[in-house]
Amino acid sequence: MTDNVDRMLRPLMHTSREFYPFVAILGLVFVVSVYAYQQQLVYGMGVTGLNDVTIWGVYIANFIFFIGISHAGIAVSAAVRLLNAHRYKPIARIAELLTIVSLIMAGMSIVIDLGRPDRAMLLILEYANRFMYSPLVWDITAVATYLVLSTTYLYLPMRRDIKVAMERSTGWRARLFKYMLPLYEEGEEATIDRLSFWLAVTILPVMVMVHTTVAWIFSLLSSRPLWFNAFAGPYYIVAAVASGIASVMVIAAVVRKIYHWEDIIKPDLFRGLSNFTAMTTLVYLYMMMAEQLAALFAGPSGEVFVSEEWLFGSFAALFWLMTTLGLVIPFLYMLVQAFRKDYVNIEWTAAMSLMLVIAFWFKRYMIIVPTLSIGVQQVGIYSPTWTEIAILLGSFALPLLLYTVLTKVVPLMELEVEHDA
Amino acid sequence: MHEMLVYLALAAQSVASAMESTVNPLGRPLGLIVVGIIEAPVVVLLLAALIGKPRSPKITGLFLGWVFVMFGAFIGAVFFLSYLLGIFY
């Protein structure tokens, strides 16, 4: 038993040689992106490919993407707590961490997209005047609430694991864990379990509202083809759940390999997540087909135009590549795997999940760019500049960096898993 | 002449609809309803924290403190970023 606890706390206590070059590379990419952002601040949005017609581009695609990824943590963790799905417990905290890192990145994506980020404080100063009318303000409200509840949901149950880590460590690590454990009292677990249960109950509707309000930012604009859509909320939520769970599978496979947790993060866990992802991807493909069919068959002229550009025009290559390679092939792989009894190939499942995640990023790009650049039949050619690409790369390096550093501070696994075993 | 009247009527119509949209009786409560739906679970959570059992004043205090500090951190981060990035303007 002791041996297992030590293995679970290993990421906190030991740092491999590969850790430092990995962090250094991510740090370097991030520094380059900070330079690019500095250029954007100094010279204005003119250094990006954005223009009067295409006012949103890769930054807003990133925002929707990260909000989507953030759904995974709470979905998995709440399922563990509310549905007694104990077999997913080993990855619950891995997923919760992903939620928090993704939410931070979503917020940063909005700030990066602002031409005058120094005016971001107006969101708070003018809140009372804006929340009546603005879906953007509803979304900020939902994201802030979700972030606060998610950090609480991560921290409270983690206290018992921090206590164990503190008892097993010395020097600066022991002091750090002590600071992370204010007001500790013996027997607090029962109160924390009750609070965590209620957190799980209340955080789920907030999670749904977060992506619904993201969808409303677009779908309440009636003049934008393919945005004005009554089922945008559910449509976005399905994409969020599929891409989020796929991200969890990728990270869980990597963590499992690095820390040799093959006996803790078991194959049947991947099988369950893979089956669920296949189902949500199928629902998403169905919704995508329904959206395109309605637009092409009887949509207003703008909808027909944008839809034709998606399927047969200037965005067709990207659309079909994304749909076949990123959605259909992973779905078929996971479906075939689901029908093979007791079979799961973790490496291939992780690879297919990664393809899904990438495809969902491009899907978010497809939501934004065609509608804005050609949606009102104007010529608003959009092509991301090196500044945007550098910031984009940085926005992927930073969450990886944050996540990697957090694995050195936060126990990656609930130690109860060990007791359950 | 007829076309001129049509254009004038259309212009008046668009001005009227634009003016009405800011005081739309359906639009005003919609924001309240949405924010209410978003924040309602937080109210449930706070009630559950305060009146549920088993209860520990220390842990309940820690929980409430954490929630308020996190909200403060979010708002503080927005202000901090605004001031920090303001040096470029």
PDB file of N, CA and C in Angstrom, chain A residues 103-152:
ATOM      1  N   LEU A 103      -9.584  26.949 -18.954  1.00  0.00           N
ATOM      2  CA  LEU A 103     -10.371  28.157 -18.680  1.00  0.00           C
ATOM      3  C   LEU A 103      -9.478  29.393 -18.627  1.00  0.00           C
ATOM      4  N   ILE A 104      -8.300  29.244 -18.039  1.00  0.00           N
ATOM      5  CA  ILE A 104      -7.354  30.379 -18.003  1.00  0.00           C
ATOM      6  C   ILE A 104      -6.996  30.778 -19.437  1.00  0.00           C
ATOM      7  N   MET A 105      -6.744  29.772 -20.278  1.00  0.00           N
ATOM      8  CA  MET A 105      -6.370  30.071 -21.667  1.00  0.00           C
ATOM      9  C   MET A 105      -7.536  30.706 -22.439  1.00  0.00           C
ATOM     10  N   ALA A 106      -8.756  30.270 -22.134  1.00  0.00           N
ATOM     11  CA  ALA A 106      -9.925  30.861 -22.813  1.00  0.00           C
ATOM     12  C   ALA A 106     -10.011  32.346 -22.479  1.00  0.00           C
ATOM     13  N   GLY A 107      -9.832  32.675 -21.205  1.00  0.00           N
ATOM     14  CA  GLY A 107      -9.866  34.082 -20.793  1.00  0.00           C
ATOM     15  C   GLY A 107      -8.763  34.880 -21.460  1.00  0.00           C
ATOM     16  N   MET A 108      -7.574  34.282 -21.540  1.00  0.00           N
ATOM     17  CA  MET A 108      -6.460  34.992 -22.171  1.00  0.00           C
ATOM     18  C   MET A 108      -6.695  35.196 -23.661  1.00  0.00           C
ATOM     19  N   SER A 109      -7.361  34.241 -24.287  1.00  0.00           N
ATOM     20  CA  SER A 109      -7.642  34.377 -25.730  1.00  0.00           C
ATOM     21  C   SER A 109      -8.500  35.610 -25.995  1.00  0.00           C
ATOM     22  N   ILE A 110      -9.445  35.869 -25.087  1.00  0.00           N
ATOM     23  CA  ILE A 110     -10.298  37.056 -25.244  1.00  0.00           C
ATOM     24  C   ILE A 110      -9.454  38.321 -25.103  1.00  0.00           C
ATOM     25  N   VAL A 111      -8.592  38.343 -24.088  1.00  0.00           N
ATOM     26  CA  VAL A 111      -7.754  39.534 -23.875  1.00  0.00           C
ATOM     27  C   VAL A 111      -6.859  39.763 -25.093  1.00  0.00           C
ATOM     28  N   ILE A 112      -6.291  38.682 -25.634  1.00  0.00           N
ATOM     29  CA  ILE A 112      -5.403  38.807 -26.800  1.00  0.00           C
ATOM     30  C   ILE A 112      -6.157  39.381 -27.997  1.00  0.00           C
ATOM     31  N   ASP A 113      -7.436  39.012 -28.102  1.00  0.00           N
ATOM     32  CA  ASP A 113      -8.219  39.467 -29.257  1.00  0.00           C
ATOM     33  C   ASP A 113      -8.636  40.937 -29.152  1.00  0.00           C
ATOM     34  N   LEU A 114      -8.507  41.515 -27.961  1.00  0.00           N
ATOM     35  CA  LEU A 114      -8.946  42.907 -27.802  1.00  0.00           C
ATOM     36  C   LEU A 114      -7.940  43.874 -28.416  1.00  0.00           C
ATOM     37  N   GLY A 115      -8.459  44.785 -29.216  1.00  0.00           N
ATOM     38  CA  GLY A 115      -7.584  45.812 -29.787  1.00  0.00           C
ATOM     39  C   GLY A 115      -7.071  46.763 -28.719  1.00  0.00           C
ATOM     40  N   ARG A 116      -7.885  47.011 -27.711  1.00  0.00           N
ATOM     41  CA  ARG A 116      -7.472  47.850 -26.588  1.00  0.00           C
ATOM     42  C   ARG A 116      -7.683  47.072 -25.294  1.00  0.00           C
ATOM     43  N   PRO A 117      -6.747  46.167 -24.968  1.00  0.00           N
ATOM     44  CA  PRO A 117      -6.954  45.335 -23.774  1.00  0.00           C
ATOM     45  C   PRO A 117      -6.979  46.123 -22.479  1.00  0.00           C
ATOM     46  N   ASP A 118      -6.458  47.363 -22.520  1.00  0.00           N
ATOM     47  CA  ASP A 118      -6.500  48.180 -21.300  1.00  0.00           C
ATOM     48  C   ASP A 118      -7.930  48.563 -20.927  1.00  0.00           C
ATOM     49  N   ARG A 119      -8.853  48.352 -21.874  1.00  0.00           N
ATOM     50  CA  ARG A 119     -10.252  48.673 -21.585  1.00  0.00           C
ATOM     51  C   ARG A 119     -11.049  47.467 -21.091  1.00  0.00           C
ATOM     52  N   ALA A 120     -10.347  46.362 -20.872  1.00  0.00           N
ATOM     53  CA  ALA A 120     -11.052  45.148 -20.424  1.00  0.00           C
ATOM     54  C   ALA A 120     -11.782  45.385 -19.112  1.00  0.00           C
ATOM     55  N   MET A 121     -11.270  46.287 -18.296  1.00  0.00           N
ATOM     56  CA  MET A 121     -11.895  46.550 -16.993  1.00  0.00           C
ATOM     57  C   MET A 121     -13.309  47.128 -17.138  1.00  0.00           C
ATOM     58  N   LEU A 122     -13.614  47.660 -18.324  1.00  0.00           N
ATOM     59  CA  LEU A 122     -14.966  48.190 -18.542  1.00  0.00           C
ATOM     60  C   LEU A 122     -16.023  47.091 -18.408  1.00  0.00           C
ATOM     61  N   LEU A 123     -15.586  45.844 -18.692  1.00  0.00           N
ATOM     62  CA  LEU A 123     -16.504  44.714 -18.542  1.00  0.00           C
ATOM     63  C   LEU A 123     -17.056  44.651 -17.121  1.00  0.00           C
ATOM     64  N   ILE A 124     -16.193  44.985 -16.171  1.00  0.00           N
ATOM     65  CA  ILE A 124     -16.621  44.927 -14.774  1.00  0.00           C
ATOM     66  C   ILE A 124     -17.245  46.251 -14.351  1.00  0.00           C
ATOM     67  N   LEU A 125     -16.622  47.350 -14.766  1.00  0.00           N
ATOM     68  CA  LEU A 125     -17.148  48.658 -14.356  1.00  0.00           C
ATOM     69  C   LEU A 125     -18.536  48.910 -14.945  1.00  0.00           C
ATOM     70  N   GLU A 126     -18.768  48.393 -16.146  1.00  0.00           N
ATOM     71  CA  GLU A 126     -20.043  48.637 -16.833  1.00  0.00           C
ATOM     72  C   GLU A 126     -20.977  47.434 -16.754  1.00  0.00           C
ATOM     73  N   TYR A 127     -20.637  46.497 -15.873  1.00  0.00           N
ATOM     74  CA  TYR A 127     -21.375  45.228 -15.843  1.00  0.00           C
ATOM     75  C   TYR A 127     -22.888  45.443 -15.694  1.00  0.00           C
ATOM     76  N   ALA A 128     -23.249  46.294 -14.722  1.00  0.00           N
ATOM     77  CA  ALA A 128     -24.679  46.474 -14.425  1.00  0.00           C
ATOM     78  C   ALA A 128     -25.451  46.998 -15.632  1.00  0.00           C
ATOM     79  N   ASN A 129     -24.779  47.777 -16.489  1.00  0.00           N
ATOM     80  CA  ASN A 129     -25.474  48.326 -17.666  1.00  0.00           C
ATOM     81  C   ASN A 129     -25.482  47.365 -18.842  1.00  0.00           C
ATOM     82  N   ARG A 130     -24.602  46.379 -18.801  1.00  0.00           N
ATOM     83  CA  ARG A 130     -24.425  45.530 -19.978  1.00  0.00           C
ATOM     84  C   ARG A 130     -25.120  44.172 -19.893  1.00  0.00           C
ATOM     85  N   PHE A 131     -25.264  43.648 -18.672  1.00  0.00           N
ATOM     86  CA  PHE A 131     -25.677  42.246 -18.612  1.00  0.00           C
ATOM     87  C   PHE A 131     -27.106  42.001 -19.070  1.00  0.00           C
ATOM     88  N   MET A 132     -27.882  43.086 -19.166  1.00  0.00           N
ATOM     89  CA  MET A 132     -29.244  42.927 -19.660  1.00  0.00           C
ATOM     90  C   MET A 132     -29.267  42.501 -21.131  1.00  0.00           C
ATOM     91  N   TYR A 133     -28.285  42.979 -21.885  1.00  0.00           N
ATOM     92  CA  TYR A 133     -28.395  42.849 -23.346  1.00  0.00           C
ATOM     93  C   TYR A 133     -27.310  42.002 -23.998  1.00  0.00           C
ATOM     94  N   SER A 134     -26.173  41.846 -23.318  1.00  0.00           N
ATOM     95  CA  SER A 134     -25.013  41.332 -24.044  1.00  0.00           C
ATOM     96  C   SER A 134     -24.715  39.860 -23.759  1.00  0.00           C
ATOM     97  N   PRO A 135     -24.843  38.989 -24.769  1.00  0.00           N
ATOM     98  CA  PRO A 135     -24.465  37.586 -24.569  1.00  0.00           C
ATOM     99  C   PRO A 135     -22.991  37.440 -24.166  1.00  0.00           C
ATOM    100  N   LEU A 136     -22.157  38.391 -24.605  1.00  0.00           N
ATOM    101  CA  LEU A 136     -20.740  38.335 -24.233  1.00  0.00           C
ATOM    102  C   LEU A 136     -20.588  38.488 -22.722  1.00  0.00           C
ATOM    103  N   VAL A 137     -21.375  39.383 -22.138  1.00  0.00           N
ATOM    104  CA  VAL A 137     -21.309  39.583 -20.686  1.00  0.00           C
ATOM    105  C   VAL A 137     -21.898  38.375 -19.952  1.00  0.00           C
ATOM    106  N   TRP A 138     -22.952  37.763 -20.518  1.00  0.00           N
ATOM    107  CA  TRP A 138     -23.479  36.528 -19.915  1.00  0.00           C
ATOM    108  C   TRP A 138     -22.377  35.466 -19.902  1.00  0.00           C
ATOM    109  N   ASP A 139     -21.646  35.416 -21.004  1.00  0.00           N
ATOM    110  CA  ASP A 139     -20.598  34.399 -21.093  1.00  0.00           C
ATOM    111  C   ASP A 139     -19.487  34.657 -20.077  1.00  0.00           C
ATOM    112  N   ILE A 140     -19.091  35.915 -19.929  1.00  0.00           N
ATOM    113  CA  ILE A 140     -18.049  36.240 -18.951  1.00  0.00           C
ATOM    114  C   ILE A 140     -18.525  35.845 -17.550  1.00  0.00           C
ATOM    115  N   THR A 141     -19.819  36.108 -17.276  1.00  0.00           N
ATOM    116  CA  THR A 141     -20.392  35.734 -15.975  1.00  0.00           C
ATOM    117  C   THR A 141     -20.284  34.224 -15.766  1.00  0.00           C
ATOM    118  N   ALA A 142     -20.677  33.484 -16.804  1.00  0.00           N
ATOM    119  CA  ALA A 142     -20.664  32.021 -16.692  1.00  0.00           C
ATOM    120  C   ALA A 142     -19.235  31.500 -16.544  1.00  0.00           C
ATOM    121  N   VAL A 143     -18.303  32.048 -17.338  1.00  0.00           N
ATOM    122  CA  VAL A 143     -16.911  31.563 -17.291  1.00  0.00           C
ATOM    123  C   VAL A 143     -16.298  31.866 -15.922  1.00  0.00           C
ATOM    124  N   ALA A 144     -16.545  33.083 -15.394  1.00  0.00           N
ATOM    125  CA  ALA A 144     -15.985  33.440 -14.085  1.00  0.00           C
ATOM    126  C   ALA A 144     -16.532  32.509 -13.008  1.00  0.00           C
ATOM    127  N   THR A 145     -17.849  32.257 -13.047  1.00  0.00           N
ATOM    128  CA  THR A 145     -18.470  31.365 -12.057  1.00  0.00           C
ATOM    129  C   THR A 145     -17.894  29.959 -12.168  1.00  0.00           C
ATOM    130  N   TYR A 146     -17.757  29.506 -13.400  1.00  0.00           N
ATOM    131  CA  TYR A 146     -17.248  28.147 -13.650  1.00  0.00           C
ATOM    132  C   TYR A 146     -15.801  28.010 -13.165  1.00  0.00           C
ATOM    133  N   LEU A 147     -15.003  29.049 -13.408  1.00  0.00           N
ATOM    134  CA  LEU A 147     -13.595  29.011 -12.988  1.00  0.00           C
ATOM    135  C   LEU A 147     -13.496  28.953 -11.464  1.00  0.00           C
ATOM    136  N   VAL A 148     -14.294  29.782 -10.797  1.00  0.00           N
ATOM    137  CA  VAL A 148     -14.253  29.805  -9.325  1.00  0.00           C
ATOM    138  C   VAL A 148     -14.697  28.455  -8.763  1.00  0.00           C
ATOM    139  N   LEU A 149     -15.805  27.932  -9.272  1.00  0.00           N
ATOM    140  CA  LEU A 149     -16.301  26.651  -8.762  1.00  0.00           C
ATOM    141  C   LEU A 149     -15.329  25.513  -9.093  1.00  0.00           C
ATOM    142  N   SER A 150     -14.707  25.571 -10.266  1.00  0.00           N
ATOM    143  CA  SER A 150     -13.772  24.501 -10.656  1.00  0.00           C
ATOM    144  C   SER A 150     -12.538  24.487  -9.761  1.00  0.00           C
ATOM    145  N   THR A 151     -11.998  25.670  -9.466  1.00  0.00           N
ATOM    146  CA  THR A 151     -10.812  25.698  -8.598  1.00  0.00           C
ATOM    147  C   THR A 151     -11.188  25.196  -7.195  1.00  0.00           C
ATOM    148  N   THR A 152     -12.407  25.545  -6.741  1.00  0.00           N
ATOM    149  CA  THR A 152     -12.854  25.072  -5.425  1.00  0.00           C
ATOM    150  C   THR A 152     -13.007  23.554  -5.444  1.00  0.00           C
TER     151      THR A 152
END
